[in-house]
Coordinates of C-alpha atoms in Angstrom, one line a residue:
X3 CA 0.0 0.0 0.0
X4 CA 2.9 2.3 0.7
X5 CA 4.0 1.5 -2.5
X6 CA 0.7 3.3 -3.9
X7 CA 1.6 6.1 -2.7
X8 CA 5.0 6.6 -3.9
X9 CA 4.0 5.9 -7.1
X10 CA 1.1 8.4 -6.8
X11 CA 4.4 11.4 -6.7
X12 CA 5.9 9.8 -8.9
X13 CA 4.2 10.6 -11.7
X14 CA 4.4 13.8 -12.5
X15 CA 0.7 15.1 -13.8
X16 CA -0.5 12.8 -11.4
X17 CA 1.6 14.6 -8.7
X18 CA 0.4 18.0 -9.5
X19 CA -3.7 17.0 -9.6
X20 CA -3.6 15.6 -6.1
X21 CA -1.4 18.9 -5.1
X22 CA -3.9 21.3 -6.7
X23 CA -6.6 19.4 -5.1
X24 CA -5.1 19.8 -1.9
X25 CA -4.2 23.4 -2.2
X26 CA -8.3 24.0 -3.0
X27 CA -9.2 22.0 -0.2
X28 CA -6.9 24.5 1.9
X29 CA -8.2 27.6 0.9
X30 CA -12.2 26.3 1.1
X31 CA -11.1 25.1 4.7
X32 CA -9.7 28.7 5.4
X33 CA -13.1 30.4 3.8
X34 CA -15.4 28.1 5.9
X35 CA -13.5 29.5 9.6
X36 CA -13.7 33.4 8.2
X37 CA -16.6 35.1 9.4
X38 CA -19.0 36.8 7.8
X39 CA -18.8 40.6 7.9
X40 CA -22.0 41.8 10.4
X41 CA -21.5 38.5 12.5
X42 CA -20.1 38.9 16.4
X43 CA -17.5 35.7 16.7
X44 CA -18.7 36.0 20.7
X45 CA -21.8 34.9 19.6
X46 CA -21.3 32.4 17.0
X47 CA -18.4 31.2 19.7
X48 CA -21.1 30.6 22.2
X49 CA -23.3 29.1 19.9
X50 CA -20.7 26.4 18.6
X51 CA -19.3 25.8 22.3
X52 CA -22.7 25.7 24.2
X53 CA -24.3 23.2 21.2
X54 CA -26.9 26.0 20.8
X55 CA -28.5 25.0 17.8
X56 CA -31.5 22.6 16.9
X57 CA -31.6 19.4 14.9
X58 CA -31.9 21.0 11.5
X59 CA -28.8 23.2 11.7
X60 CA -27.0 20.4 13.0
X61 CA -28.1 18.5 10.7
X62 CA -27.0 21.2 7.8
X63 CA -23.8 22.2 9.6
X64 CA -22.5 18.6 9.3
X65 CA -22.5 19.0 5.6
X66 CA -20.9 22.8 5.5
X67 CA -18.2 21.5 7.9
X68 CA -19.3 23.7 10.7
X69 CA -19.4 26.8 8.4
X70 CA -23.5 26.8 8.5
X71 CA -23.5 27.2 12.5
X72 CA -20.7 30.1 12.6
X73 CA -22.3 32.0 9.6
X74 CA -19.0 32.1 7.9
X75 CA -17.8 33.4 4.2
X76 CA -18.6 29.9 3.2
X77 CA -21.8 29.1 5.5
X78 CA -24.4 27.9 2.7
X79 CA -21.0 25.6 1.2
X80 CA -22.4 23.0 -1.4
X81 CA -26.3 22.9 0.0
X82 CA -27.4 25.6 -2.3
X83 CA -25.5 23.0 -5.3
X84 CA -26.8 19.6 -4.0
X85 CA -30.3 21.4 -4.0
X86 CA -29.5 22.7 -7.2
X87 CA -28.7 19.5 -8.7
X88 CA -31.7 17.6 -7.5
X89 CA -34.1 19.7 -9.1
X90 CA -32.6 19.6 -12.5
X91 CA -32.2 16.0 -12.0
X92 CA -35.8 15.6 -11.2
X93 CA -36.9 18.0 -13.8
X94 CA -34.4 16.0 -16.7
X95 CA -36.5 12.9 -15.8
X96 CA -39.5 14.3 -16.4
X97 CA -39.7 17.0 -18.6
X98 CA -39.3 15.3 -22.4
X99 CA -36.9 18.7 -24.1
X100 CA -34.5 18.6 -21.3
X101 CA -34.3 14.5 -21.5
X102 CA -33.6 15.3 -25.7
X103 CA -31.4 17.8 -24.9
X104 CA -29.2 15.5 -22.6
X105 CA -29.6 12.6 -25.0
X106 CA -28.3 14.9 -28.3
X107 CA -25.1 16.4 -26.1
X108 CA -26.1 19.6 -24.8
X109 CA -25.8 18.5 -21.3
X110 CA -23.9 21.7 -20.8
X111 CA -26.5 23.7 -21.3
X112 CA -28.1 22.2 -18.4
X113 CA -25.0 22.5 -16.5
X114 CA -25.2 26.2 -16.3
X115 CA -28.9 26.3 -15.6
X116 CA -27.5 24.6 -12.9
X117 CA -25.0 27.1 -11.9
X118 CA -28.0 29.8 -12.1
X119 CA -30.4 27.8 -9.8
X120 CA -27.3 27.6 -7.4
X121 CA -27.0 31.4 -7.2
X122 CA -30.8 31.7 -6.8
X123 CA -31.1 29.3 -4.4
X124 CA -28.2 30.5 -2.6
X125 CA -30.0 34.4 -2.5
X126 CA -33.1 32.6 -1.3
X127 CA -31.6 30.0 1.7
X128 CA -28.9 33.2 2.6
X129 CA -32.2 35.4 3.8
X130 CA -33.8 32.7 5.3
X131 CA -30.6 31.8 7.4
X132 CA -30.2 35.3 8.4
X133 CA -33.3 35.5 9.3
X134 CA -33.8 32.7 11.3
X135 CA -30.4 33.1 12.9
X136 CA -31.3 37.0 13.8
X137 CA -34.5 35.5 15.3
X138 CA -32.2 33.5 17.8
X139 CA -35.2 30.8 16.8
X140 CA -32.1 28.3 15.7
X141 CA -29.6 29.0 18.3
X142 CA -31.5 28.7 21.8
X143 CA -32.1 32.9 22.1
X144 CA -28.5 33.8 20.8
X145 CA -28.4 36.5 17.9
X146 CA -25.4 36.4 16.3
X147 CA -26.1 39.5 13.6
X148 CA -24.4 42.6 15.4
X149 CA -27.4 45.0 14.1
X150 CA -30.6 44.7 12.7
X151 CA -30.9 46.7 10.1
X152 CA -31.2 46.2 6.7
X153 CA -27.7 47.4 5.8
X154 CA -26.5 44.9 8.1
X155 CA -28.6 42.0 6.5
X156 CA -27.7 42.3 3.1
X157 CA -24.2 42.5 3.6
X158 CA -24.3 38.8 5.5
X159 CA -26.7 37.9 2.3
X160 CA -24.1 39.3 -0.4
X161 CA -21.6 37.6 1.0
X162 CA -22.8 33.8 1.6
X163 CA -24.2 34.4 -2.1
X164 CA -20.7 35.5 -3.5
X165 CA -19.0 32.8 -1.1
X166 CA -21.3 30.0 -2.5
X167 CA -20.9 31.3 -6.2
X168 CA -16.7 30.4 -4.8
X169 CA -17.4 27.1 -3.5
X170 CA -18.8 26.1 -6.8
X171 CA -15.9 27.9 -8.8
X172 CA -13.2 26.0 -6.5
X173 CA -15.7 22.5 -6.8
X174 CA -15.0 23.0 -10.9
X175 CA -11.7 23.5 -10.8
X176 CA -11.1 20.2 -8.5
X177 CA -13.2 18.2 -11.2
X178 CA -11.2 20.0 -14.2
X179 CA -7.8 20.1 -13.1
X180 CA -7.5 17.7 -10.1
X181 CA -8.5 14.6 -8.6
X182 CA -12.0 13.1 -8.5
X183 CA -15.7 15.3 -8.6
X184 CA -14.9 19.1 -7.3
X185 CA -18.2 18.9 -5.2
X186 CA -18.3 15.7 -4.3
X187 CA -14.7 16.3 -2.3
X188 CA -15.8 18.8 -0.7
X189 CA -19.0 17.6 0.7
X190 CA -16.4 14.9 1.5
X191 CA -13.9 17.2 3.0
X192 CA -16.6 18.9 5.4
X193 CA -18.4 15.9 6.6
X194 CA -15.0 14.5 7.5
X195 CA -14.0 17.6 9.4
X196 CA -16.9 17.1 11.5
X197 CA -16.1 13.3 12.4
X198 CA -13.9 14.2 15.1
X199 CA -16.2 16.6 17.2
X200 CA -19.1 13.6 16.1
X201 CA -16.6 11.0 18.0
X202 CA -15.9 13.2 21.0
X203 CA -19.6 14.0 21.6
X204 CA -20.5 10.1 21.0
X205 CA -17.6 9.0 23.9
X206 CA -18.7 12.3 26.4
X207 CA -22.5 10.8 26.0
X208 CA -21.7 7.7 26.5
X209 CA -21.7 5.6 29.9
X210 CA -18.7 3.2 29.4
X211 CA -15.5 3.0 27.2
X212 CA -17.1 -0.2 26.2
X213 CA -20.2 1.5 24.4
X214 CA -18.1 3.6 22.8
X215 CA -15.7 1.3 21.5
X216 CA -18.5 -1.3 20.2
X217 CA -20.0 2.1 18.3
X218 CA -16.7 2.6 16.4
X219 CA -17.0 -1.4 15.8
X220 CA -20.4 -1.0 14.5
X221 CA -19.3 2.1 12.1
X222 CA -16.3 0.3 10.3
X223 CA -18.8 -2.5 9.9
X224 CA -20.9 -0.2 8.3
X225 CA -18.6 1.4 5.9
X226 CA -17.8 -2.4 5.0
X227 CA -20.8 -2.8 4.2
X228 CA -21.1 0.1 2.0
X229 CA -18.5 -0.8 -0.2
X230 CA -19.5 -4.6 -0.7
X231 CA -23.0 -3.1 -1.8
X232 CA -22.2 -0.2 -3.7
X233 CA -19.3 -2.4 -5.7
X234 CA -22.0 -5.1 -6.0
X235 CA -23.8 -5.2 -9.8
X236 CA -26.2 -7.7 -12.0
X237 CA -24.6 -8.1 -15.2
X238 CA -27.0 -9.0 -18.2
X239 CA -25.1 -10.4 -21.1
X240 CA -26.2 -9.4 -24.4
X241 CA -25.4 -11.0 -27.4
X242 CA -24.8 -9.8 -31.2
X243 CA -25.5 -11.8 -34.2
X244 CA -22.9 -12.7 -36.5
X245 CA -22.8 -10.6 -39.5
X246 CA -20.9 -11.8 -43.0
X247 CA -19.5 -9.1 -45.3
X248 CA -17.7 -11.1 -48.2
X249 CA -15.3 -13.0 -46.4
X250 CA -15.6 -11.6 -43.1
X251 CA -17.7 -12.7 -39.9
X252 CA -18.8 -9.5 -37.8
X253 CA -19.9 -9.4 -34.7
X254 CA -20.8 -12.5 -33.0
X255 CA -19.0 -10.8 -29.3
X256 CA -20.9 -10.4 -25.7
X257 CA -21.3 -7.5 -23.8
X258 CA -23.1 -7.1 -20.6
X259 CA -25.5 -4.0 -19.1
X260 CA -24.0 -3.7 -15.5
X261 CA -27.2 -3.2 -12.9
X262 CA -26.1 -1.9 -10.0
X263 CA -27.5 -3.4 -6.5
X264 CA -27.8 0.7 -5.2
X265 CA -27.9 2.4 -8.6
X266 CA -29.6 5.1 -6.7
X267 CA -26.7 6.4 -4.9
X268 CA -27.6 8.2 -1.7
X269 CA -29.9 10.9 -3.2
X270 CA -32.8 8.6 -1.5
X271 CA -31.2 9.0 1.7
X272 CA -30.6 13.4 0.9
X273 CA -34.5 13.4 -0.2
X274 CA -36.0 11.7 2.6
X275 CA -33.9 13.7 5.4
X276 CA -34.9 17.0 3.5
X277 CA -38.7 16.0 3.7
X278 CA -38.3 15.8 7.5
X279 CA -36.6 18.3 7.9
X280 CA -38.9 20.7 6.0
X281 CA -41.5 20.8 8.8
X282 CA -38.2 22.1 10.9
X283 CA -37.6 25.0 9.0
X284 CA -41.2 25.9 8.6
X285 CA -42.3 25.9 11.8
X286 CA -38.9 28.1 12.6
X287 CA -40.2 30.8 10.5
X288 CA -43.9 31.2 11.4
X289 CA -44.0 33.1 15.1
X290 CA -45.6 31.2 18.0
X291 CA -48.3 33.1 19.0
X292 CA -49.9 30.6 21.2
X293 CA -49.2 27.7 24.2
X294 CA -50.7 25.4 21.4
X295 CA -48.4 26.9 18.6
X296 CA -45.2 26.2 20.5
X297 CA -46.2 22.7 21.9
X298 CA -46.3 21.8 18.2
X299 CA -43.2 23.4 17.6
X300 CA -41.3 21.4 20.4
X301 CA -42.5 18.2 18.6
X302 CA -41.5 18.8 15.0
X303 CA -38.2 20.3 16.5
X304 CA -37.4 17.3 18.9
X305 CA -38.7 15.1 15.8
X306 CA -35.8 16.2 13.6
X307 CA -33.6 16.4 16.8
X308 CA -33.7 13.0 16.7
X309 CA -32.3 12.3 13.9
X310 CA -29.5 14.5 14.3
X311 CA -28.3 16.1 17.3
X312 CA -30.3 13.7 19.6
X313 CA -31.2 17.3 21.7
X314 CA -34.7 17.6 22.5
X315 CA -36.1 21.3 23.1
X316 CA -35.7 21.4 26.7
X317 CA -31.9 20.5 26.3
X318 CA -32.6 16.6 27.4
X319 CA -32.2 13.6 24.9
X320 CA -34.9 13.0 22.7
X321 CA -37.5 10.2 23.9
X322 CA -37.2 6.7 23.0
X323 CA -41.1 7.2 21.5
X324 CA -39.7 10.0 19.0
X325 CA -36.8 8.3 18.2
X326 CA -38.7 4.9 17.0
X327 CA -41.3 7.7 15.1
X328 CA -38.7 9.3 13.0
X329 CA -36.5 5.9 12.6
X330 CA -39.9 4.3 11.0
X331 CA -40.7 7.1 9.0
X332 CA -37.7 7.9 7.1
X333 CA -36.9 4.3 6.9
X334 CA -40.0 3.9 4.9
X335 CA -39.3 7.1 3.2
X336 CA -35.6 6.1 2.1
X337 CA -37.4 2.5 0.6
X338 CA -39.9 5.0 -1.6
X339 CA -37.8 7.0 -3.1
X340 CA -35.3 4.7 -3.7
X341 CA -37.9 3.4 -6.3
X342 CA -39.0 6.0 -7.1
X343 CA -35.4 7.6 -8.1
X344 CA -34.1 4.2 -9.9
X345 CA -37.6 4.5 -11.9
X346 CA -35.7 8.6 -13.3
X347 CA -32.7 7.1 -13.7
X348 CA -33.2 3.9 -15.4
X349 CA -35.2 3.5 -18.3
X350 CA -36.2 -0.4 -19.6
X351 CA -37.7 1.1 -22.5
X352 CA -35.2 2.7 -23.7
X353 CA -32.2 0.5 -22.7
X354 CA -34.1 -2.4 -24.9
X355 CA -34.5 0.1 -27.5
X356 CA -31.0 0.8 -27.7
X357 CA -29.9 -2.7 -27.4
X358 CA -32.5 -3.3 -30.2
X359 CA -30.6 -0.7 -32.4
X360 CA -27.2 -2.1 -32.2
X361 CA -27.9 -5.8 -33.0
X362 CA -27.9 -7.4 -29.6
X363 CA -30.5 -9.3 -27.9
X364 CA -30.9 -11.0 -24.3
X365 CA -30.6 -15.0 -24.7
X366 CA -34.0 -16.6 -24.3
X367 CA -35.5 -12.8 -24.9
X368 CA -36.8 -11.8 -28.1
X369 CA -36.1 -8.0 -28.6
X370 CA -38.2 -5.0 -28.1
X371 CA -41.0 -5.0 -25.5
X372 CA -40.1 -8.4 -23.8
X373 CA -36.4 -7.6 -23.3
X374 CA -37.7 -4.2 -21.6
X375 CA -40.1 -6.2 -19.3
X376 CA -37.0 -8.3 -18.4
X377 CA -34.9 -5.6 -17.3
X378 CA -37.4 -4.0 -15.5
X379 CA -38.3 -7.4 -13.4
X380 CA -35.0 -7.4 -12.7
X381 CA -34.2 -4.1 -12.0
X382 CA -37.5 -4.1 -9.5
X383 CA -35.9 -7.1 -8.0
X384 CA -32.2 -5.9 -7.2
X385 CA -33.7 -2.4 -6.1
X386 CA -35.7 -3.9 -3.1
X387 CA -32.4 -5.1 -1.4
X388 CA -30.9 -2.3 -2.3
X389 CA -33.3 0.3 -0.7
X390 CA -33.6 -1.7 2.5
X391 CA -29.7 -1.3 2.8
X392 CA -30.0 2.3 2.1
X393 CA -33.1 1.9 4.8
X394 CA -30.8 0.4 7.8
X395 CA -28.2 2.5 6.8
X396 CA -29.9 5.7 7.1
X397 CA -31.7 4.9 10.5
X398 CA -28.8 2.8 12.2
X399 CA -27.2 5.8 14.0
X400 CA -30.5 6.5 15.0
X401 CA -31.2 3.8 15.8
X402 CA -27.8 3.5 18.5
X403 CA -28.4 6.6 19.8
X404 CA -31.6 5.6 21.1
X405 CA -30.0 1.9 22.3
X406 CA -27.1 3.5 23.9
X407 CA -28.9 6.5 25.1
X408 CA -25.7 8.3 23.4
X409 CA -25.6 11.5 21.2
X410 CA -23.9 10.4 17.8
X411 CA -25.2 13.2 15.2
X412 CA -22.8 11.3 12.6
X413 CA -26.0 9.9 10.1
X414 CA -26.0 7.3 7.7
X415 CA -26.0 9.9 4.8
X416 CA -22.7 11.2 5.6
X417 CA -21.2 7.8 6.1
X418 CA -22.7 6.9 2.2
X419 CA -21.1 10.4 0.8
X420 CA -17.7 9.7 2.5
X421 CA -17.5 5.9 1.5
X422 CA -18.8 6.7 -1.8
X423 CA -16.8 9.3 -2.9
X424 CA -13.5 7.9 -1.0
X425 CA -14.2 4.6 -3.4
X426 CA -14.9 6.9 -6.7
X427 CA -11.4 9.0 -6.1
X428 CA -9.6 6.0 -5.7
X429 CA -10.5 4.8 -9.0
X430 CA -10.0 7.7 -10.7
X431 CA -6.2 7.2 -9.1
X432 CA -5.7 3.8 -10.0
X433 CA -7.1 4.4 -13.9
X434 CA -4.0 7.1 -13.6
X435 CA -1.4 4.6 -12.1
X436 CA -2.7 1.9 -14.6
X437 CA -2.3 4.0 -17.1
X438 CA 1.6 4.1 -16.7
X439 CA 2.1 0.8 -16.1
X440 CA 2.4 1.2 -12.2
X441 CA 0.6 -0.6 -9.6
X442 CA -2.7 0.6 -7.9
X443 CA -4.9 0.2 -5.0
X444 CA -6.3 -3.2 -5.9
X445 CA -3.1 -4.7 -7.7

C-alpha cells in the first residue's frame, strides 16, 4: 500500500492533480473558519461551544463542515448546489426537451442552468438563514447579527451568495484540473472535518468506554458494508449476431449491461432527510403566537432532533417514543424514493431500444418490449435489497443513539457520501497509475 503512494508522486501530472486538489481544499477550509462581515464571533463562539442550535442546523452544519453554524464566508457551502442539482435531476427525468437535450449532447446547457439555480437558491436560503439566525429561533435565544438593520442584512446575504458562487468555482476546478468530482470532495472534506467533534460527543454521552468502542465497531462494519454493496452489480449479457460481409464474420461478441444493487446512490437518503426536515424550517419561520403553537413546535423540533443532534427542546435527549417515530418514517421514506429515483434514472424502454438498435439481444428474450419487461423485473428485484440497505443505513445511527442513550449526530448519509466518494477517487487514481504501467490500490 505504501507503495501506492509513492507511485502516486511519482508521476508527474498525477503529482500535481492531487497537489492542486489539496491546495483548493486549503483555501475552502480557510473560507469556511472566516466570518462573515455583520456577525459577532462572541456569539457564534457561544453558539458552537454551548451546542446551541436545533436538529436541523446540526443536521446542515454537518455537511458545510461547521461553516452553517458560525455564519462564515462559506456558511451555505455545497447545500445551495446539491439542491440545485436535484431539481434539474428531477426535472431531466421528467420533462421530455431537457431528456432530448441530454440525450443529443447539450448537457452543458443544463449545466449552467445549474450554476443559475445555485446562485438563486443561494439568495433565497442566505435570507432565510439570516433571518432565522437573527430571530435566535435556531440558536437557543443567541443572535449572532451585530445589528438589525437592513444594511447589516444584506451585507451577511451578499456575501454567503458570493461565497457559495466560490465554492462552486473552486468544486470545478477540482473536477477539471485535479482529482475526483470538485463537489463531491468537498462535501467529502466537510463531513470528515466534522467526524472528530461527532466521535468526541458520542464518547462524552456515552456511559462506558465499552459502548463507545463497540460504536466505532459498529461504524467500520458499516462502511464495509457500503462498499460490498455499492461495488456489488447484475450483469445481463447481451449478445450480437454474427454478420458476413464477403469474407468476413462480424460481430458475433458479448457485452453485458452492468445493474447496479444501489444504482440510486444516496440521493434517496438526501431526499428523505430533506422531507423531515422541512417541517423544521417551517415551523422556525412562522412566530408562535400561542401555548398550542409552541407545543407543536417542540414536537417537530425534537422530531428532527432525533435524527441528528439527539437534543430535545428542553436541552434533554430526545424520547425513545420520537426516536422509533422518526426511525420508521424515514426508513419507509428512504425505501420510496429509492424506487422512485431508480424509476428517473433507469429507463427499460429505452435500454431495450437501444440494445435493439445495435444488434444485440438477451438469450432466451426476443427484442423490443419483452427484453424491456425483463430488465425491468430485474431491475424491481435488485432495487428492493438495495433500498432496505439504504433503509438500515440511514436509521442505524439512530437507531444506536436511542440503544445507547448516546448523542452520535454522525447519520448514515454522511457515512454513504464519505465511502462513496473515497471509493470513486480512488478509482479515478488507480485508472491514472494503470495508465503508466504502475501498480494501484487493488493490484
Amino acid at each position: 500500500m505504501l507503495s501506492v503512494y509513492r507511485n502516486m508522486f511519482k508521476v508527474p501530472d498525477l503529482r500535481n492533480k492531487i497537489l492542486f486538489t489539496l491546495y483548493i481544499v486549503l483555501l475552502y477550509r480557510i473560507g469556511a473558519a472566516i466570518p462573515s462581515p455583520g456577525v459577532d464571533p462572541e456569539a457564534v463562539q457561544a453558539i458552537t461551544e454551548g451546542g446551541e442550535q436545533n436538529g436541523i442546523i446540526g443536521l446542515l452544519s454537518l455537511f458545510s463542515g461547521g461553516a452553517l453554524e458560525q455564519l462564515s464566508v462559506f456558511a451555505l457551502g455545497v447545500i445551495p448546489y446539491i439542491t440545485a442539482s436535484i431539481i434539474m435531476q428531477l426535472l431531466t427525468g421528467v420533462i421530455p426537451r431537457l431528456q432530448k437535450m441530454q440525450e443529443e449532447g447539450e448537457g452543458h446547457r443544463i449545466t449552467q442552468w445549474t450554476r443559475y439555480a445555485t446562485v438563486v437558491l443561494a439568495v433565497l436560503q442566505a435570507f432565510g438563514f439570516t433571518f432565522l439566525f437573527r430571530s435566535g429561533s435556531l440558536t437557543g435565544g443567541i443572535n449572532p447579527i451585530t445589528n438589525d438593520n437592513a444594511g447589516t442584512i444584506l451585507l451577511v446575504v451578499v456575501t454567503m451568495t458570493a461565497g457559495t458562487a466560490l465554492v462552486m468555482w473552486l468544486a470545478e476546478l477540482i473536477t477539471q484540473r485535479g482529482i475526483g468530482n470538485g463537489m463531491s470532495l468537498l462535501i467529502f472534506i466537510n463531513i470528515v472535518s466534522a467526524l472528530p467533534g461527532q466521535f468526541g460527543i458520542a464518547r462524552q454521552t456515552s456511559s462506558s468506554i465499552w459502548i463507545f468502542v463497540l460504536l466505532v465497531i459498529i461504524v467500520l462494519l458499516m462502511v464495509v458494508g457500503i462498499i460490498f454493496v455499492e461495488q456489488g452489480q447484475r450483469r445481463i449479457p447481451i449478445r450480437f449476431a454474427k454478420r458476413v460481409r464477403g469474407r468476413r464474420v462480424m460481430g458475433g461478441n458479448t457485452t453485458y449491461i452492468p445493474l447496479k444493487v444501489n444504482n440510486a446512490g444516496v440521493i434517496p437518503v438526501i431526499f428523505a432527510v430533506s422531507v423531515l426536515a422541512f417541517p423544521a424550517i417551517l415551523v422556525t419561520i412562522v412566530p408562535s403566537s400561542s401555548d398550542f403553537w409552541v407545543s407543536i413546535r417542540n414536537f417537530i423540533n425534537d422530531f428532527s432532533a432525533a435524527g441528528s443532534t439527539g437534543i430535545s427542546s428542553t436541552g434533554g435527549l430526545v424520547s425513545t417514543g420520537m426516536q422509533t417515530l422518526y426511525i420508521s418514517i424515514l426508513f419507509l421514506l428512504v425505501v420510496f424514493f429509492t424506487y422512485f429515483y431508480t424509476a428517473l434514472q433507469f429507463d427499460p424502454t429505452k435500454q431495450a431500444e437501444q440494445v435493439q438498435r445495435q444488434g444485440g439481444y438477451i438469450q432466451g428474450i426476443r427484442p423490443g418490449r419483452p427484453t424491456a419487461e425483463h430488465l425491468e423485473k430485474v431491475i424491481s428485484r435488485i432495487t428492493l435489497p438495495g433500498a432496505v440497505f439504504l433503509g438500515v443505513i440511514a436509521i442505524l445511527p439512530a437507531v444506536l443513539s436511542a440503544i445507547f442513550n448516546i448523542q452520535f449526530g454522525f447519520g448514515g448519509t454522511s457515512i454513504l457520501i464519505v465511502v462513496g466518494v473515497a471509493l470513486e477517487t480512488m478509482k479515478q487514481v488507480e485508472s491514472q497509475l494503470m495508465m503508466r504501467d504502475y501498480d494501484g490500490f487493488l493490484a
